[in-house]
């Protein structure tokens, strides 16, 4: 939550996983709704992250995971990847929210197309060895679940940062953007969720 992910067609694991990934991507995009460039680049909470930084990071991170899936362990340059990871948290002057949203949209389409093109989520790739993980064979299902986990973590960061900027919570933004219609709270004897 805060958006309802429609149930998949029976047996459509890919559709279910991609729907949950898209729900988390939407949370990040919605966190930027209605903000100025200055607000999106601000660092209003205890975290060193800005919303523009979170957006850049998830776009680069999703593309990085897709490269790992498709490279199948070929020539992994940890130093270069680590430098790109570090840089991904801070948007450069020429990286506007609009351009980063476009980059994230392209990354999402590339990921979705690759997941839909493989024969099975059981197909494997070689995950490279890194300081925190021995690497080895991983299924696309594993990789996709990891990508959902990472995106969800950053969607949560985005929620906190946005709320620190102007007090708008995830539900406020879901209803404001039309991602989901606001329910008839009175029918449940309840006040609106925040």
PDB file of C-alpha atoms in Angstrom:
ATOM      1  CA  UNK A   1       0.000   0.000   0.000  1.00  0.00           C
ATOM      2  CA  UNK A   2      -0.665   2.995  -0.613  1.00  0.00           C
ATOM      3  CA  UNK A   3      -1.923   1.831  -4.028  1.00  0.00           C
ATOM      4  CA  UNK A   4      -3.788  -1.361  -4.710  1.00  0.00           C
ATOM      5  CA  UNK A   5      -1.908  -3.703  -7.031  1.00  0.00           C
ATOM      6  CA  UNK A   6      -4.420  -5.647  -9.079  1.00  0.00           C
ATOM      7  CA  UNK A   7      -4.162  -9.432  -8.811  1.00  0.00           C
ATOM      8  CA  UNK A   8      -2.265 -11.127 -11.593  1.00  0.00           C
ATOM      9  CA  UNK A   9      -3.834 -13.535 -14.021  1.00  0.00           C
ATOM     10  CA  UNK A  10      -3.441 -17.064 -12.638  1.00  0.00           C
ATOM     11  CA  UNK A  11       0.100 -18.264 -13.285  1.00  0.00           C
ATOM     12  CA  UNK A  12       1.408 -14.850 -14.390  1.00  0.00           C
ATOM     13  CA  UNK A  13       4.273 -14.459 -11.926  1.00  0.00           C
ATOM     14  CA  UNK A  14       6.068 -11.964 -14.185  1.00  0.00           C
ATOM     15  CA  UNK A  15       2.974  -9.793 -14.384  1.00  0.00           C
ATOM     16  CA  UNK A  16       2.590  -9.827 -10.605  1.00  0.00           C
ATOM     17  CA  UNK A  17       6.237  -8.958  -9.948  1.00  0.00           C
ATOM     18  CA  UNK A  18       6.302  -6.211 -12.584  1.00  0.00           C
ATOM     19  CA  UNK A  19       3.046  -4.770 -11.182  1.00  0.00           C
ATOM     20  CA  UNK A  20       4.554  -4.571  -7.690  1.00  0.00           C
ATOM     21  CA  UNK A  21       7.731  -3.008  -9.074  1.00  0.00           C
ATOM     22  CA  UNK A  22       5.663  -0.422 -10.942  1.00  0.00           C
ATOM     23  CA  UNK A  23       3.672   0.374  -7.778  1.00  0.00           C
ATOM     24  CA  UNK A  24       6.929   1.201  -5.983  1.00  0.00           C
ATOM     25  CA  UNK A  25       8.236   3.226  -8.920  1.00  0.00           C
ATOM     26  CA  UNK A  26       4.968   5.177  -8.798  1.00  0.00           C
ATOM     27  CA  UNK A  27       5.528   6.013  -5.137  1.00  0.00           C
ATOM     28  CA  UNK A  28       8.862   7.601  -6.003  1.00  0.00           C
ATOM     29  CA  UNK A  29       7.412   9.558  -8.930  1.00  0.00           C
ATOM     30  CA  UNK A  30       4.439  10.748  -6.845  1.00  0.00           C
ATOM     31  CA  UNK A  31       6.764  12.013  -4.104  1.00  0.00           C
ATOM     32  CA  UNK A  32       7.976  14.628  -6.613  1.00  0.00           C
ATOM     33  CA  UNK A  33       4.482  15.695  -7.696  1.00  0.00           C
ATOM     34  CA  UNK A  34       3.946  19.444  -7.596  1.00  0.00           C
ATOM     35  CA  UNK A  35       7.393  20.335  -6.256  1.00  0.00           C
ATOM     36  CA  UNK A  36       9.710  22.975  -7.617  1.00  0.00           C
ATOM     37  CA  UNK A  37      13.193  22.024  -8.756  1.00  0.00           C
ATOM     38  CA  UNK A  38      14.544  23.697  -5.626  1.00  0.00           C
ATOM     39  CA  UNK A  39      12.251  21.679  -3.346  1.00  0.00           C
ATOM     40  CA  UNK A  40      13.143  18.444  -5.157  1.00  0.00           C
ATOM     41  CA  UNK A  41      16.850  19.140  -4.605  1.00  0.00           C
ATOM     42  CA  UNK A  42      16.440  20.182  -0.972  1.00  0.00           C
ATOM     43  CA  UNK A  43      17.620  17.990   1.897  1.00  0.00           C
ATOM     44  CA  UNK A  44      14.943  18.612   4.558  1.00  0.00           C
ATOM     45  CA  UNK A  45      15.328  15.551   6.772  1.00  0.00           C
ATOM     46  CA  UNK A  46      18.033  13.853   8.813  1.00  0.00           C
ATOM     47  CA  UNK A  47      19.011  11.941   5.667  1.00  0.00           C
ATOM     48  CA  UNK A  48      21.540  13.380   3.230  1.00  0.00           C
ATOM     49  CA  UNK A  49      19.130  12.492   0.397  1.00  0.00           C
ATOM     50  CA  UNK A  50      16.999  14.787  -1.712  1.00  0.00           C
ATOM     51  CA  UNK A  51      14.016  13.583  -3.733  1.00  0.00           C
ATOM     52  CA  UNK A  52      15.890  14.374  -6.951  1.00  0.00           C
ATOM     53  CA  UNK A  53      18.797  12.315  -5.599  1.00  0.00           C
ATOM     54  CA  UNK A  54      16.530   9.370  -4.788  1.00  0.00           C
ATOM     55  CA  UNK A  55      15.054   9.580  -8.291  1.00  0.00           C
ATOM     56  CA  UNK A  56      18.476   9.627  -9.941  1.00  0.00           C
ATOM     57  CA  UNK A  57      19.674   6.770  -7.760  1.00  0.00           C
ATOM     58  CA  UNK A  58      16.751   4.459  -8.535  1.00  0.00           C
ATOM     59  CA  UNK A  59      17.024   5.181 -12.265  1.00  0.00           C
ATOM     60  CA  UNK A  60      20.743   4.389 -12.307  1.00  0.00           C
ATOM     61  CA  UNK A  61      20.242   1.477  -9.921  1.00  0.00           C
ATOM     62  CA  UNK A  62      17.564  -0.144 -12.069  1.00  0.00           C
ATOM     63  CA  UNK A  63      19.732   0.212 -15.166  1.00  0.00           C
ATOM     64  CA  UNK A  64      22.686  -1.226 -13.230  1.00  0.00           C
ATOM     65  CA  UNK A  65      20.719  -4.305 -12.213  1.00  0.00           C
ATOM     66  CA  UNK A  66      19.536  -4.839 -15.756  1.00  0.00           C
ATOM     67  CA  UNK A  67      23.164  -4.657 -16.961  1.00  0.00           C
ATOM     68  CA  UNK A  68      24.067  -7.332 -14.379  1.00  0.00           C
ATOM     69  CA  UNK A  69      21.238  -9.590 -15.544  1.00  0.00           C
ATOM     70  CA  UNK A  70      22.241  -9.242 -19.184  1.00  0.00           C
ATOM     71  CA  UNK A  71      26.046  -9.227 -18.767  1.00  0.00           C
ATOM     72  CA  UNK A  72      25.923 -12.644 -17.119  1.00  0.00           C
ATOM     73  CA  UNK A  73      29.123 -11.984 -15.127  1.00  0.00           C
ATOM     74  CA  UNK A  74      31.207 -10.604 -17.988  1.00  0.00           C
ATOM     75  CA  UNK A  75      34.017  -8.235 -16.980  1.00  0.00           C
ATOM     76  CA  UNK A  76      32.559  -6.519 -13.906  1.00  0.00           C
ATOM     77  CA  UNK A  77      34.497  -3.389 -12.903  1.00  0.00           C
ATOM     78  CA  UNK A  78      33.705  -2.920  -9.209  1.00  0.00           C
ATOM     79  CA  UNK A  79      35.584   0.406  -8.930  1.00  0.00           C
ATOM     80  CA  UNK A  80      33.671   1.942 -11.851  1.00  0.00           C
ATOM     81  CA  UNK A  81      30.341   0.614 -10.563  1.00  0.00           C
ATOM     82  CA  UNK A  82      31.070   1.931  -7.047  1.00  0.00           C
ATOM     83  CA  UNK A  83      31.949   5.380  -8.427  1.00  0.00           C
ATOM     84  CA  UNK A  84      28.735   5.477 -10.461  1.00  0.00           C
ATOM     85  CA  UNK A  85      26.741   4.325  -7.404  1.00  0.00           C
ATOM     86  CA  UNK A  86      28.252   7.138  -5.289  1.00  0.00           C
ATOM     87  CA  UNK A  87      27.530   9.718  -7.993  1.00  0.00           C
ATOM     88  CA  UNK A  88      23.952   8.486  -8.417  1.00  0.00           C
ATOM     89  CA  UNK A  89      22.760  10.137  -5.207  1.00  0.00           C
ATOM     90  CA  UNK A  90      23.465  13.703  -6.344  1.00  0.00           C
ATOM     91  CA  UNK A  91      21.911  15.207  -9.464  1.00  0.00           C
ATOM     92  CA  UNK A  92      24.215  17.361 -11.564  1.00  0.00           C
ATOM     93  CA  UNK A  93      23.128  20.857 -12.616  1.00  0.00           C
ATOM     94  CA  UNK A  94      21.965  19.623 -16.038  1.00  0.00           C
ATOM     95  CA  UNK A  95      19.945  16.761 -14.506  1.00  0.00           C
ATOM     96  CA  UNK A  96      16.531  18.263 -13.896  1.00  0.00           C
ATOM     97  CA  UNK A  97      13.651  16.423 -12.267  1.00  0.00           C
ATOM     98  CA  UNK A  98      12.001  16.236 -15.687  1.00  0.00           C
ATOM     99  CA  UNK A  99      15.090  14.684 -17.305  1.00  0.00           C
ATOM    100  CA  UNK A 100      15.487  12.243 -14.405  1.00  0.00           C
ATOM    101  CA  UNK A 101      11.820  11.235 -14.607  1.00  0.00           C
ATOM    102  CA  UNK A 102      12.377  10.565 -18.313  1.00  0.00           C
ATOM    103  CA  UNK A 103      15.506   8.507 -17.544  1.00  0.00           C
ATOM    104  CA  UNK A 104      13.587   6.505 -14.928  1.00  0.00           C
ATOM    105  CA  UNK A 105      10.752   5.910 -17.377  1.00  0.00           C
ATOM    106  CA  UNK A 106      13.201   4.597 -19.985  1.00  0.00           C
ATOM    107  CA  UNK A 107      14.899   2.370 -17.387  1.00  0.00           C
ATOM    108  CA  UNK A 108      11.500   0.959 -16.384  1.00  0.00           C
ATOM    109  CA  UNK A 109      10.556   0.208 -19.991  1.00  0.00           C
ATOM    110  CA  UNK A 110      13.923  -1.493 -20.578  1.00  0.00           C
ATOM    111  CA  UNK A 111      13.557  -3.626 -17.450  1.00  0.00           C
ATOM    112  CA  UNK A 112       9.968  -4.581 -18.218  1.00  0.00           C
ATOM    113  CA  UNK A 113      10.827  -5.497 -21.823  1.00  0.00           C
ATOM    114  CA  UNK A 114      13.801  -7.629 -20.728  1.00  0.00           C
ATOM    115  CA  UNK A 115      11.747  -9.461 -18.084  1.00  0.00           C
ATOM    116  CA  UNK A 116       8.977 -10.151 -20.595  1.00  0.00           C
ATOM    117  CA  UNK A 117      11.469 -11.313 -23.256  1.00  0.00           C
ATOM    118  CA  UNK A 118      13.238 -14.041 -21.282  1.00  0.00           C
ATOM    119  CA  UNK A 119      12.000 -17.594 -21.545  1.00  0.00           C
ATOM    120  CA  UNK A 120      11.556 -18.067 -17.798  1.00  0.00           C
ATOM    121  CA  UNK A 121      12.220 -16.247 -14.533  1.00  0.00           C
ATOM    122  CA  UNK A 122      14.191 -19.366 -13.616  1.00  0.00           C
ATOM    123  CA  UNK A 123      16.851 -18.420 -16.193  1.00  0.00           C
ATOM    124  CA  UNK A 124      20.074 -17.449 -14.454  1.00  0.00           C
ATOM    125  CA  UNK A 125      22.806 -14.864 -14.688  1.00  0.00           C
ATOM    126  CA  UNK A 126      26.163 -14.670 -12.943  1.00  0.00           C
ATOM    127  CA  UNK A 127      26.045 -12.048 -10.224  1.00  0.00           C
ATOM    128  CA  UNK A 128      29.531 -10.584  -9.735  1.00  0.00           C
ATOM    129  CA  UNK A 129      31.468 -10.955  -6.498  1.00  0.00           C
ATOM    130  CA  UNK A 130      31.381  -7.758  -4.426  1.00  0.00           C
ATOM    131  CA  UNK A 131      32.667  -7.035  -0.898  1.00  0.00           C
ATOM    132  CA  UNK A 132      29.294  -7.890   0.707  1.00  0.00           C
ATOM    133  CA  UNK A 133      28.297 -10.869  -1.479  1.00  0.00           C
ATOM    134  CA  UNK A 134      30.156 -13.835  -2.955  1.00  0.00           C
ATOM    135  CA  UNK A 135      28.168 -13.560  -6.174  1.00  0.00           C
ATOM    136  CA  UNK A 136      27.314 -16.585  -8.292  1.00  0.00           C
ATOM    137  CA  UNK A 137      24.323 -17.917 -10.163  1.00  0.00           C
ATOM    138  CA  UNK A 138      21.102 -16.036  -9.520  1.00  0.00           C
ATOM    139  CA  UNK A 139      17.710 -16.423 -11.166  1.00  0.00           C
ATOM    140  CA  UNK A 140      15.972 -13.539 -12.861  1.00  0.00           C
ATOM    141  CA  UNK A 141      13.263 -14.028 -10.257  1.00  0.00           C
ATOM    142  CA  UNK A 142      15.834 -13.379  -7.503  1.00  0.00           C
ATOM    143  CA  UNK A 143      17.115 -10.303  -9.334  1.00  0.00           C
ATOM    144  CA  UNK A 144      13.638  -8.936  -9.908  1.00  0.00           C
ATOM    145  CA  UNK A 145      12.671  -9.474  -6.253  1.00  0.00           C
ATOM    146  CA  UNK A 146      15.860  -7.662  -5.207  1.00  0.00           C
ATOM    147  CA  UNK A 147      14.997  -4.773  -7.530  1.00  0.00           C
ATOM    148  CA  UNK A 148      11.499  -4.563  -5.982  1.00  0.00           C
ATOM    149  CA  UNK A 149      13.052  -4.573  -2.503  1.00  0.00           C
ATOM    150  CA  UNK A 150      15.499  -1.778  -3.355  1.00  0.00           C
ATOM    151  CA  UNK A 151      12.840   0.325  -5.070  1.00  0.00           C
ATOM    152  CA  UNK A 152      10.470  -0.096  -2.119  1.00  0.00           C
ATOM    153  CA  UNK A 153      13.184   0.984   0.347  1.00  0.00           C
ATOM    154  CA  UNK A 154      13.794   4.135  -1.671  1.00  0.00           C
ATOM    155  CA  UNK A 155      10.062   4.784  -2.079  1.00  0.00           C
ATOM    156  CA  UNK A 156       9.930   4.838   1.721  1.00  0.00           C
ATOM    157  CA  UNK A 157      12.830   7.287   1.813  1.00  0.00           C
ATOM    158  CA  UNK A 158      10.979   9.436  -0.711  1.00  0.00           C
ATOM    159  CA  UNK A 159       7.839   9.399   1.484  1.00  0.00           C
ATOM    160  CA  UNK A 160       9.762  10.718   4.489  1.00  0.00           C
ATOM    161  CA  UNK A 161      11.627  13.355   2.496  1.00  0.00           C
ATOM    162  CA  UNK A 162       8.414  14.597   0.856  1.00  0.00           C
ATOM    163  CA  UNK A 163       6.573  14.758   4.153  1.00  0.00           C
ATOM    164  CA  UNK A 164       9.492  16.774   5.555  1.00  0.00           C
ATOM    165  CA  UNK A 165       9.149  19.293   2.700  1.00  0.00           C
ATOM    166  CA  UNK A 166       5.442  20.115   2.888  1.00  0.00           C
ATOM    167  CA  UNK A 167       3.690  17.615   5.128  1.00  0.00           C
ATOM    168  CA  UNK A 168       2.115  15.643   2.258  1.00  0.00           C
ATOM    169  CA  UNK A 169       2.022  11.930   2.945  1.00  0.00           C
ATOM    170  CA  UNK A 170       1.854   9.060   0.479  1.00  0.00           C
ATOM    171  CA  UNK A 171      -1.951   8.788   0.660  1.00  0.00           C
ATOM    172  CA  UNK A 172      -2.333  12.536   0.046  1.00  0.00           C
ATOM    173  CA  UNK A 173      -0.256  12.181  -3.120  1.00  0.00           C
ATOM    174  CA  UNK A 174      -2.013   9.007  -4.274  1.00  0.00           C
ATOM    175  CA  UNK A 175      -5.376  10.780  -4.186  1.00  0.00           C
ATOM    176  CA  UNK A 176      -4.046  14.128  -5.450  1.00  0.00           C
ATOM    177  CA  UNK A 177      -2.435  12.543  -8.520  1.00  0.00           C
ATOM    178  CA  UNK A 178      -5.403  10.292  -9.251  1.00  0.00           C
ATOM    179  CA  UNK A 179      -3.306   7.134  -8.842  1.00  0.00           C
ATOM    180  CA  UNK A 180      -6.263   5.788  -6.909  1.00  0.00           C
ATOM    181  CA  UNK A 181      -9.645   7.374  -6.193  1.00  0.00           C
ATOM    182  CA  UNK A 182     -10.202   8.479  -2.625  1.00  0.00           C
ATOM    183  CA  UNK A 183     -12.544   6.021  -0.922  1.00  0.00           C
ATOM    184  CA  UNK A 184     -15.819   6.887   0.716  1.00  0.00           C
ATOM    185  CA  UNK A 185     -14.405   6.932   4.237  1.00  0.00           C
ATOM    186  CA  UNK A 186     -17.825   7.499   5.815  1.00  0.00           C
ATOM    187  CA  UNK A 187     -18.960   4.097   4.502  1.00  0.00           C
ATOM    188  CA  UNK A 188     -16.323   2.577   6.771  1.00  0.00           C
ATOM    189  CA  UNK A 189     -17.032   4.901   9.720  1.00  0.00           C
ATOM    190  CA  UNK A 190     -13.499   6.184   9.392  1.00  0.00           C
ATOM    191  CA  UNK A 191     -11.524   9.360   8.910  1.00  0.00           C
ATOM    192  CA  UNK A 192      -9.254   9.657   5.848  1.00  0.00           C
ATOM    193  CA  UNK A 193      -5.876   7.932   6.152  1.00  0.00           C
ATOM    194  CA  UNK A 194      -2.795  10.127   6.160  1.00  0.00           C
TER     195      UNK A 194
END
